[in-house]
mmCIF file of C-alpha atoms and ligand atoms in Angstrom:
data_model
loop_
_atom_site.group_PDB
_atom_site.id
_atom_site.type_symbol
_atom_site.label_atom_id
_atom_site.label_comp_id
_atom_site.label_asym_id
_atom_site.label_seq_id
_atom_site.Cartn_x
_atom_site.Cartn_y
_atom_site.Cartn_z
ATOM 1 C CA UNK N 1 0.000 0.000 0.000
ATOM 2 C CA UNK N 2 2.564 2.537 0.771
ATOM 3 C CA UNK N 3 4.847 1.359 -2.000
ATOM 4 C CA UNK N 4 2.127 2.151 -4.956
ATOM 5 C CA UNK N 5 2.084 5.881 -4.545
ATOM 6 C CA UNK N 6 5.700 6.356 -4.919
ATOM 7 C CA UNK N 7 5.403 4.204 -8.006
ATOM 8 C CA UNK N 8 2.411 6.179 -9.109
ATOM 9 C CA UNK N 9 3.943 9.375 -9.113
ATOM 10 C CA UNK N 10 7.599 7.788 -10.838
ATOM 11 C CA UNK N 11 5.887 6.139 -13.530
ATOM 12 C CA UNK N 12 3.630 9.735 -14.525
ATOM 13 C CA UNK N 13 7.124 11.819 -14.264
ATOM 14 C CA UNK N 14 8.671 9.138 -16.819
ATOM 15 C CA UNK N 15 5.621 9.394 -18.862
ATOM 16 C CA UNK N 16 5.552 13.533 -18.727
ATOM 17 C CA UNK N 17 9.149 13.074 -19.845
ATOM 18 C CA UNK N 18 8.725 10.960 -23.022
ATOM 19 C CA UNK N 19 5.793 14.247 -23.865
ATOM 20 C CA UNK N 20 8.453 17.053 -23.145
ATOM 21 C CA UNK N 21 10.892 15.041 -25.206
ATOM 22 C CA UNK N 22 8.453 14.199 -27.810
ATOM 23 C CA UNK N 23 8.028 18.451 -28.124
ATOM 24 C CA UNK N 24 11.161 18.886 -28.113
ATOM 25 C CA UNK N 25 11.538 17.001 -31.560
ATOM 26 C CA UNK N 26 10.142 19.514 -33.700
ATOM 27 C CA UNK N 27 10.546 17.474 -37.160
ATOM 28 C CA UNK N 28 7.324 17.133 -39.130
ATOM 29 C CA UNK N 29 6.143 13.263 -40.014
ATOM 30 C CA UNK N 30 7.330 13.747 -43.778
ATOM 31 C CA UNK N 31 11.023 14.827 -42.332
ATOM 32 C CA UNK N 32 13.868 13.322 -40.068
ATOM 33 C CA UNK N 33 16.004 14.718 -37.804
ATOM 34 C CA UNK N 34 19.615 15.044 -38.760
ATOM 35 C CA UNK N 35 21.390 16.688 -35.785
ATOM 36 C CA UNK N 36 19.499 19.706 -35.337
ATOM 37 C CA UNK N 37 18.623 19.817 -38.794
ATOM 38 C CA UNK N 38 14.795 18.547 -39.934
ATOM 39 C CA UNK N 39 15.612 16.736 -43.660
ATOM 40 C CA UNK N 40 12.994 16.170 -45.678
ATOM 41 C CA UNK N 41 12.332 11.953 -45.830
ATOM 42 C CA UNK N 42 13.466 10.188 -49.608
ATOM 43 C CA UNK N 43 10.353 8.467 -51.160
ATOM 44 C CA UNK N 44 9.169 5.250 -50.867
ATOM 45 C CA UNK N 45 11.025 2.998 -53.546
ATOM 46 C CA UNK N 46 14.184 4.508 -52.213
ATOM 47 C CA UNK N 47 16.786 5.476 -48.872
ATOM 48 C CA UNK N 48 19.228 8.764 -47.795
ATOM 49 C CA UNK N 49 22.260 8.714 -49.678
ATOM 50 C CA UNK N 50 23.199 12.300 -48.453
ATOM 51 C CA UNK N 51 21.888 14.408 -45.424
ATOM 52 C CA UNK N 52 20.319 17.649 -46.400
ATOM 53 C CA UNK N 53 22.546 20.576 -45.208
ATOM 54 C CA UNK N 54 21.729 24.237 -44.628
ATOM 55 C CA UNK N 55 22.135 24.971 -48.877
ATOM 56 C CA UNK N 56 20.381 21.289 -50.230
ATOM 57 C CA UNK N 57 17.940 18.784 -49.929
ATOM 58 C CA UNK N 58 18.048 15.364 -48.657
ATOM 59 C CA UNK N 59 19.637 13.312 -51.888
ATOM 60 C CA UNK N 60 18.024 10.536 -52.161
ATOM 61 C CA UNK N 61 19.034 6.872 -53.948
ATOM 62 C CA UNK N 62 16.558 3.708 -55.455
ATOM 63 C CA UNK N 63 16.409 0.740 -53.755
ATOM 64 C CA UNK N 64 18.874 -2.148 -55.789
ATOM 65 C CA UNK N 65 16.968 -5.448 -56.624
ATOM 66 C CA UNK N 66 16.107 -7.612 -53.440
ATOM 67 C CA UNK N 67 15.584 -4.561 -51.115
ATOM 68 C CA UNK N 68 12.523 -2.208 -51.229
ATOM 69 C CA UNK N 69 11.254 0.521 -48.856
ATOM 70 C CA UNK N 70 7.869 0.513 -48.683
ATOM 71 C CA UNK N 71 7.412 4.544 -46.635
ATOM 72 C CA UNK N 72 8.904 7.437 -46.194
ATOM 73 C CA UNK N 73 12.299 6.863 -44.837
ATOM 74 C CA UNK N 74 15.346 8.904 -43.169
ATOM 75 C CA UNK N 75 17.185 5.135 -42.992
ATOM 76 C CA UNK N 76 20.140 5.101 -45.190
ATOM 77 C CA UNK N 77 19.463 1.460 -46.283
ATOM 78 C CA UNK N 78 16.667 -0.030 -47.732
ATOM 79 C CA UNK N 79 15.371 -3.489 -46.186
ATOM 80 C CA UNK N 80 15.632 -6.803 -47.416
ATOM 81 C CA UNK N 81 12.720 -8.474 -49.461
ATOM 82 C CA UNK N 82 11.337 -11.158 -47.906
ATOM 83 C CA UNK N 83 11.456 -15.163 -49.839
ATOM 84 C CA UNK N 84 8.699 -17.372 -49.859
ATOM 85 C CA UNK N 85 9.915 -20.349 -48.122
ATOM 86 C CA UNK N 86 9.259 -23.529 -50.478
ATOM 87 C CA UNK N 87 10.460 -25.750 -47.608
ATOM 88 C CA UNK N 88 7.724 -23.931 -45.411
ATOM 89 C CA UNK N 89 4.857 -24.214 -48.014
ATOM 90 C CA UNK N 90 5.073 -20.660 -49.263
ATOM 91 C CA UNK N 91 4.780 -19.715 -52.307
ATOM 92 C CA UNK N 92 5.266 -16.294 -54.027
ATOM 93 C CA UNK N 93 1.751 -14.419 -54.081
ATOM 94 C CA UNK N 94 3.049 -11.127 -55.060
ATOM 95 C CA UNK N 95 6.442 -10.088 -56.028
ATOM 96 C CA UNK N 96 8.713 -7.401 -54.329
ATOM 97 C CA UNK N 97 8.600 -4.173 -55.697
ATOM 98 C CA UNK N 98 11.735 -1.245 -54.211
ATOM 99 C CA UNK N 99 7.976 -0.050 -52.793
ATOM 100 C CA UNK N 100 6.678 -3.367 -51.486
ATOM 101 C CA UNK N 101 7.510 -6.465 -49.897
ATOM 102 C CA UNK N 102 7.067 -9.877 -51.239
ATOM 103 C CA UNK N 103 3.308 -11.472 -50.292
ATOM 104 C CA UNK N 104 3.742 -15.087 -49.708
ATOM 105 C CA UNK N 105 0.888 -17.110 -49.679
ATOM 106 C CA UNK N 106 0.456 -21.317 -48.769
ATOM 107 C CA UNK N 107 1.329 -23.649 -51.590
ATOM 108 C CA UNK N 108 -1.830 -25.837 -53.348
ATOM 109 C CA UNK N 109 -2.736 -28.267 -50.539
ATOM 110 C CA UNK N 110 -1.301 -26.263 -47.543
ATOM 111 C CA UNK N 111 -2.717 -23.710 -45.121
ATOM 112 C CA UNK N 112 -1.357 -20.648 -43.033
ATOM 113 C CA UNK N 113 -0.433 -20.681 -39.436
ATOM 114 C CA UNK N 114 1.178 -17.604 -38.948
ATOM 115 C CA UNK N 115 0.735 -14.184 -41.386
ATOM 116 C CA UNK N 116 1.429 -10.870 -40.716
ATOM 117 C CA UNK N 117 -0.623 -7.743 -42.990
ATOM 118 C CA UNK N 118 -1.275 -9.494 -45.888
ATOM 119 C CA UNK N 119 1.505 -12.258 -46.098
ATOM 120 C CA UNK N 120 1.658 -15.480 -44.813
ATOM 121 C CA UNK N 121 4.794 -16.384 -42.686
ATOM 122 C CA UNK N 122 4.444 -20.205 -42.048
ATOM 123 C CA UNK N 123 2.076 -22.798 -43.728
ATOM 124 C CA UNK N 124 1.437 -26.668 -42.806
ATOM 125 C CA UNK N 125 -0.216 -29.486 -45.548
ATOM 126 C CA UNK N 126 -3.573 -29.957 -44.747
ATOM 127 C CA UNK N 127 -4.519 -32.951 -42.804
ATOM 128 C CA UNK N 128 -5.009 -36.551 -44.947
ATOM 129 C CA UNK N 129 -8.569 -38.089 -43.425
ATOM 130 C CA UNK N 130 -7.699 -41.674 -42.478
ATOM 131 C CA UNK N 131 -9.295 -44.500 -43.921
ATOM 132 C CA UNK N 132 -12.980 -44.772 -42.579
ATOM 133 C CA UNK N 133 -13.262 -41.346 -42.598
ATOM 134 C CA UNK N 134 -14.382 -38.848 -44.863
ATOM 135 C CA UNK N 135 -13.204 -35.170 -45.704
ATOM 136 C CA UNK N 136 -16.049 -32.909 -43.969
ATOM 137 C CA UNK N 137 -14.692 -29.808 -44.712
ATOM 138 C CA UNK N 138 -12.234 -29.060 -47.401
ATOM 139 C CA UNK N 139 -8.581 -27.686 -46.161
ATOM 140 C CA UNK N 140 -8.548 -23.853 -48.246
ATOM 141 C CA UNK N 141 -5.302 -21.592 -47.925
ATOM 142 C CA UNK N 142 -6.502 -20.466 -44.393
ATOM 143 C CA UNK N 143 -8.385 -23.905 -42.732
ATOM 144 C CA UNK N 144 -7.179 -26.983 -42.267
ATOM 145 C CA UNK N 145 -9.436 -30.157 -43.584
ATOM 146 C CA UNK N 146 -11.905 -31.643 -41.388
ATOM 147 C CA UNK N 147 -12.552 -35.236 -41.328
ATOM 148 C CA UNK N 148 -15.014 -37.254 -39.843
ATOM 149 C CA UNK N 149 -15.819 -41.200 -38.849
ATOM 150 C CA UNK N 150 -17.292 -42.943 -40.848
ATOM 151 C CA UNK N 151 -20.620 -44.543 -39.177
ATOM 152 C CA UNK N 152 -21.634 -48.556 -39.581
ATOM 153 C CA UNK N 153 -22.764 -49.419 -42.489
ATOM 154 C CA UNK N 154 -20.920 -46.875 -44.759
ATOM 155 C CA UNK N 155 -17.261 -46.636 -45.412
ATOM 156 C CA UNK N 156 -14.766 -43.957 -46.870
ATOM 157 C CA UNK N 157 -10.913 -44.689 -47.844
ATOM 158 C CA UNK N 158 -10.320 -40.860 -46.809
ATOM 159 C CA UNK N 159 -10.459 -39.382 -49.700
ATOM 160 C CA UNK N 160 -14.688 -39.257 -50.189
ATOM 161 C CA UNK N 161 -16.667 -35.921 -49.278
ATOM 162 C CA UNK N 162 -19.280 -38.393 -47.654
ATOM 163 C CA UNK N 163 -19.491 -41.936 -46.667
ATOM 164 C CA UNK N 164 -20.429 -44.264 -48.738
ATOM 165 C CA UNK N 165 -22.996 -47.195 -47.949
ATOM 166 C CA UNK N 166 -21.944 -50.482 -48.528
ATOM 167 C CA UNK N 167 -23.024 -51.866 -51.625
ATOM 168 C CA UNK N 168 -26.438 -54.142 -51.644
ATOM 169 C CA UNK N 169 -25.265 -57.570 -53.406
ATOM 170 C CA UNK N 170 -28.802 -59.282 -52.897
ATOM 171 C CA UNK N 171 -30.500 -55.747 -54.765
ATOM 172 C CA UNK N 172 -27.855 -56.430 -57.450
ATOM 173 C CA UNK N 173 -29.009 -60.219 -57.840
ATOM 174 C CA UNK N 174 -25.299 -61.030 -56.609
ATOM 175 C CA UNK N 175 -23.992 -62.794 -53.604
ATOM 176 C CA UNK N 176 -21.554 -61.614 -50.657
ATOM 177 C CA UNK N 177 -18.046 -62.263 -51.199
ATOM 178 C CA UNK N 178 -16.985 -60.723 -48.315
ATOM 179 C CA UNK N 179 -18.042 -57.941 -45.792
ATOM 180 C CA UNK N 180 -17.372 -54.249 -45.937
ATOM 181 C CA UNK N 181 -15.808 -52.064 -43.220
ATOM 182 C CA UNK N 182 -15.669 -48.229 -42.612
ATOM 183 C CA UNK N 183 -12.528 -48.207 -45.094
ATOM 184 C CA UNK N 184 -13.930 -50.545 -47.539
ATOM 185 C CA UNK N 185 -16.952 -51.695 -49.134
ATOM 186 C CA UNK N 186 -18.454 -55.179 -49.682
ATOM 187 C CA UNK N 187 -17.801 -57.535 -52.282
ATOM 188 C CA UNK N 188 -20.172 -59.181 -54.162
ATOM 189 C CA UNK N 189 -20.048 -62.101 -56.509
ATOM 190 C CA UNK N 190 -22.162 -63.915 -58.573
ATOM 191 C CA UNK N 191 -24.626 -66.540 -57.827
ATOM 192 C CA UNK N 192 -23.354 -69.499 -60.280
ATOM 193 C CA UNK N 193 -20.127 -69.364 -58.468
ATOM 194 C CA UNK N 194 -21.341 -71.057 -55.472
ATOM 195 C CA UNK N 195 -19.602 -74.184 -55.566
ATOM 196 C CA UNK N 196 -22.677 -75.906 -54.267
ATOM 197 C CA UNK N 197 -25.046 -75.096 -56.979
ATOM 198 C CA UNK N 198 -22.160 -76.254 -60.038
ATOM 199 C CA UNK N 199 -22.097 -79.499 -57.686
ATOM 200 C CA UNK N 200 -26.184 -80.214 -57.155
ATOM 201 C CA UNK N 201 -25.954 -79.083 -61.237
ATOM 202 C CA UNK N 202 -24.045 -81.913 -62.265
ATOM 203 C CA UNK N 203 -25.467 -84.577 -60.017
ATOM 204 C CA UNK N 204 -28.723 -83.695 -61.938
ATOM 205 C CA UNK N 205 -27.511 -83.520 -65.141
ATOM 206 C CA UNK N 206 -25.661 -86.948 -64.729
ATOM 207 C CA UNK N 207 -29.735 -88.825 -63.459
ATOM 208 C CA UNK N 208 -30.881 -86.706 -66.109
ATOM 209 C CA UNK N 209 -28.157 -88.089 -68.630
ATOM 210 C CA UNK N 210 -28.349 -91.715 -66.894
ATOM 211 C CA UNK N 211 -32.248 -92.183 -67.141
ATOM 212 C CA UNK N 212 -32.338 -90.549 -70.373
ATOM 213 C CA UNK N 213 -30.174 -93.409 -71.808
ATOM 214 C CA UNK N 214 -31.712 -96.156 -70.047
ATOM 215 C CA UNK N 215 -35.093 -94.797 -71.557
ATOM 216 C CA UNK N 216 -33.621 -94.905 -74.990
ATOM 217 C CA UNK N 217 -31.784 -98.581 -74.183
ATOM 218 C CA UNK N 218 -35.283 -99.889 -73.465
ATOM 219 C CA UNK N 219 -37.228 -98.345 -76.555
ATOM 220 C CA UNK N 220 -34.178 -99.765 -78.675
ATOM 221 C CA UNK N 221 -35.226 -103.714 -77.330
ATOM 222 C CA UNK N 222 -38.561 -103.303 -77.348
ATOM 223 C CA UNK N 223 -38.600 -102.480 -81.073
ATOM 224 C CA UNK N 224 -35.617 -104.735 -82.354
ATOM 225 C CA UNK N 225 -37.752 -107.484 -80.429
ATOM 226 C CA UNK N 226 -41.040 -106.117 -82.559
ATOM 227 C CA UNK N 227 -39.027 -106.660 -85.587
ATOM 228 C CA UNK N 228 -38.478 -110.349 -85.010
ATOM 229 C CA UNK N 229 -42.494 -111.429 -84.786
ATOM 230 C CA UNK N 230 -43.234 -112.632 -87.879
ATOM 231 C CA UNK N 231 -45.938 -111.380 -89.926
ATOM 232 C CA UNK N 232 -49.098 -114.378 -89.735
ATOM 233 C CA UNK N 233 -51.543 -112.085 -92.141
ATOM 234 C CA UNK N 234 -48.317 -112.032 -95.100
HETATM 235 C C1 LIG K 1 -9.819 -43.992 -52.699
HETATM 236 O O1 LIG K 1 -10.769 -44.377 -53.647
HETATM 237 C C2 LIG K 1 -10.701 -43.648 -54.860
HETATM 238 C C3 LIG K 1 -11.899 -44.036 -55.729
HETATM 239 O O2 LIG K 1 -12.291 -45.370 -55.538
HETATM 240 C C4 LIG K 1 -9.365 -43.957 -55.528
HETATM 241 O O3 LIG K 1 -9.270 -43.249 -56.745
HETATM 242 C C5 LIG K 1 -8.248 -43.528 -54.598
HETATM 243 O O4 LIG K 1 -7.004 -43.890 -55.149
HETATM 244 C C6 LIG K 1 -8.399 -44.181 -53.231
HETATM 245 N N1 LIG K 1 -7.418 -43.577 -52.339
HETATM 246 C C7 LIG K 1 -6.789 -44.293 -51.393
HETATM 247 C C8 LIG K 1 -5.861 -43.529 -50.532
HETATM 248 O O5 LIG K 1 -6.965 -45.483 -51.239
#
């Protein structure tokens, strides 16, 4: 309690201070102070190469490739422009100008983390949805993808905007192979490849075949044997 007001009354001298000093600069915005000389700021696109003195101007240079300045300046070099980090998912969105910095923006398939303005400083590839999931929301230059379970009965390899349901193989007139999962769907097959039905197929065809012949065997006696009556009427 007694400490604070000592504090108090230190912290509003130190901020009365930083006023009176601020007044005591007297250069206007567009100017910089040089001494005790107020020198009129180069352009943007360009840095000091010379001081103004009492009889001239501030001379004034372009910024060389790579660097740009992108206000006003007093500095005496302009700053570096800033590369799009390929091995950070950037890509160049807008090139540097000696008046602007690069924009970076996130590579196809990646999305920011970090930007400051208008440029993006960091990006990360967009999440891959898992088998038995599908991709809920699309990943865009700013989100990452959302992906969500697949429920029973439907399936998704992680690649599908919605899950799938599992194929019907009895609404198809075919036969289950084998059953689906969340990641996978059924598989069906057709009905003549039940190895049951070609067995119970031939077993019928062979009585079928067998009686068929004995039927013909008979018919074949019956008239040979017709053949040897003799005729009493002749
Ligand atoms: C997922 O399925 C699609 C269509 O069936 C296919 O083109 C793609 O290669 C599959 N992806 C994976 C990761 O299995």
């Amino acid at each position: 309690m007694f400490g604070r007001k000592p504090l108090t009354a230190a912290l509003l001298l130190i901020l009365v201070m930083n006023i009176f000093r601020g007044h005591a600069l007297p250069c206007h915005p567009s100017e910089y102070q040089r001494g005790n000389e107020c020198c009129p700021k180069c352009l943007p696109g360009s840095r000091v190469k010379t001081d103004c003195t009492e009889f001239r101007s501030t001379s004034c240079l372009s910024c060389t490739e790579g660097t740009f300045m992108n206000q006003p300046t007093g500095r005496t070099q302009c700053l570096s422009c800033t590369v799009c980090d390929a091995g950070s998912g950037l890509k160049i969105k807008t090139s540097c100008t000696t008046k602007s910095d690069t924009v970076c923006e996130p590579q196809e398939g990646f999305y920011c983390l970090e930007s400051r303005e208008d440029s993006c400083m960091s990006a990360q590839r967009h999440t891959l949805c898992q088998p038995g999931q599908y991709i809920r929301q699309y990943g865009s230059a700013l989100t990452d993808t959302e992906c969500s379970d697949c429920s029973a009965g439907t399936y998704s390899n992680g690649t599908f905007p919605s899950c799938q349901p599992h194929t019907q193989c009895e609404s198809m007139n075919l036969q289950l192979i084998k059953a689906g999962t969340v990641s996978t769907d059924v598989q069906c097959g057709e009905q003549s490849s039940n190895p049951t039905g070609i067995v119970i197929g031939v077993v019928v065809g062979v009585i079928f075949l067998v009686i068929g012949a004995a039927v013909l065997w008979k018919k074949g006696c019956l008239n040979s044997g017709r053949q040897q009556v003799p005729d009493g009427d002749g």
